[in-house]
């Protein structure tokens, strides 16, 4: 029996020295180790292709600035469902930096305003089972943000911004980059981390490694 205990103790010590092996009750963070970034695809004339399966990317949040709280004319009145391509998110987890090749998708979603909604005329909120608030309705557009130091060497931060249409799906298959002044200036002046508004996304703040 003593011999068995001694062998078992040796095995457990060996397991404890192997990174990623868990004892009962232990919880390990999921951090991908690959440094390969999945890049956007472009046509021969430089248009970006609509990414595949962006809704299966890492969902980081959905900011909302409705018209009713912004004098009836909010610049961005829809929900912005933001997804980050998984390999770029993994790089962010490891380094706290946005890798060359990073892709961020933003799908626009209208506020729910159907027959089930008891709308408040003062703030545009909707009464539902869970209470008075704001709820997502229908898809209304798709945008993409890409960091590419080779293709966009002259753009601030090497970021380019695209829209596949502000309409219900299906969205356009390709898109042309916006002029620099359309998006970059605002991101450069106000975004917390390399033209990305990480200050509005607790998922990104929590994933960023400590200095």
Short mmCIF file of N, CA, C and O in Angstrom, two decimals, residues 28-32 89 93:
data_model
loop_
_atom_site.label_atom_id
_atom_site.label_comp_id
_atom_site.label_asym_id
_atom_site.label_seq_id
_atom_site.Cartn_x
_atom_site.Cartn_y
_atom_site.Cartn_z
N UNK A 28 -9.17 27.15 -15.65
CA UNK A 28 -8.07 27.77 -16.40
C UNK A 28 -8.61 28.69 -17.47
O UNK A 28 -9.63 28.38 -18.10
N UNK A 29 -7.99 29.85 -17.67
CA UNK A 29 -8.43 30.72 -18.77
C UNK A 29 -8.15 30.08 -20.11
O UNK A 29 -7.16 29.37 -20.27
N UNK A 30 -9.04 30.34 -21.07
CA UNK A 30 -8.85 29.82 -22.42
C UNK A 30 -8.12 30.87 -23.23
O UNK A 30 -8.68 31.91 -23.58
N UNK A 31 -6.86 30.64 -23.51
CA UNK A 31 -6.05 31.57 -24.29
C UNK A 31 -5.39 30.81 -25.42
O UNK A 31 -4.57 29.93 -25.18
N UNK A 32 -5.75 31.14 -26.64
CA UNK A 32 -5.14 30.46 -27.79
C UNK A 32 -3.68 30.86 -27.90
O UNK A 32 -3.30 31.99 -27.62
N UNK A 89 -8.51 38.13 -31.62
CA UNK A 89 -8.87 38.24 -30.21
C UNK A 89 -7.85 37.51 -29.34
O UNK A 89 -7.45 38.01 -28.27
N UNK A 93 -5.53 38.94 -26.28
CA UNK A 93 -5.41 38.33 -24.96
C UNK A 93 -3.94 38.14 -24.55
O UNK A 93 -3.59 38.32 -23.39
#
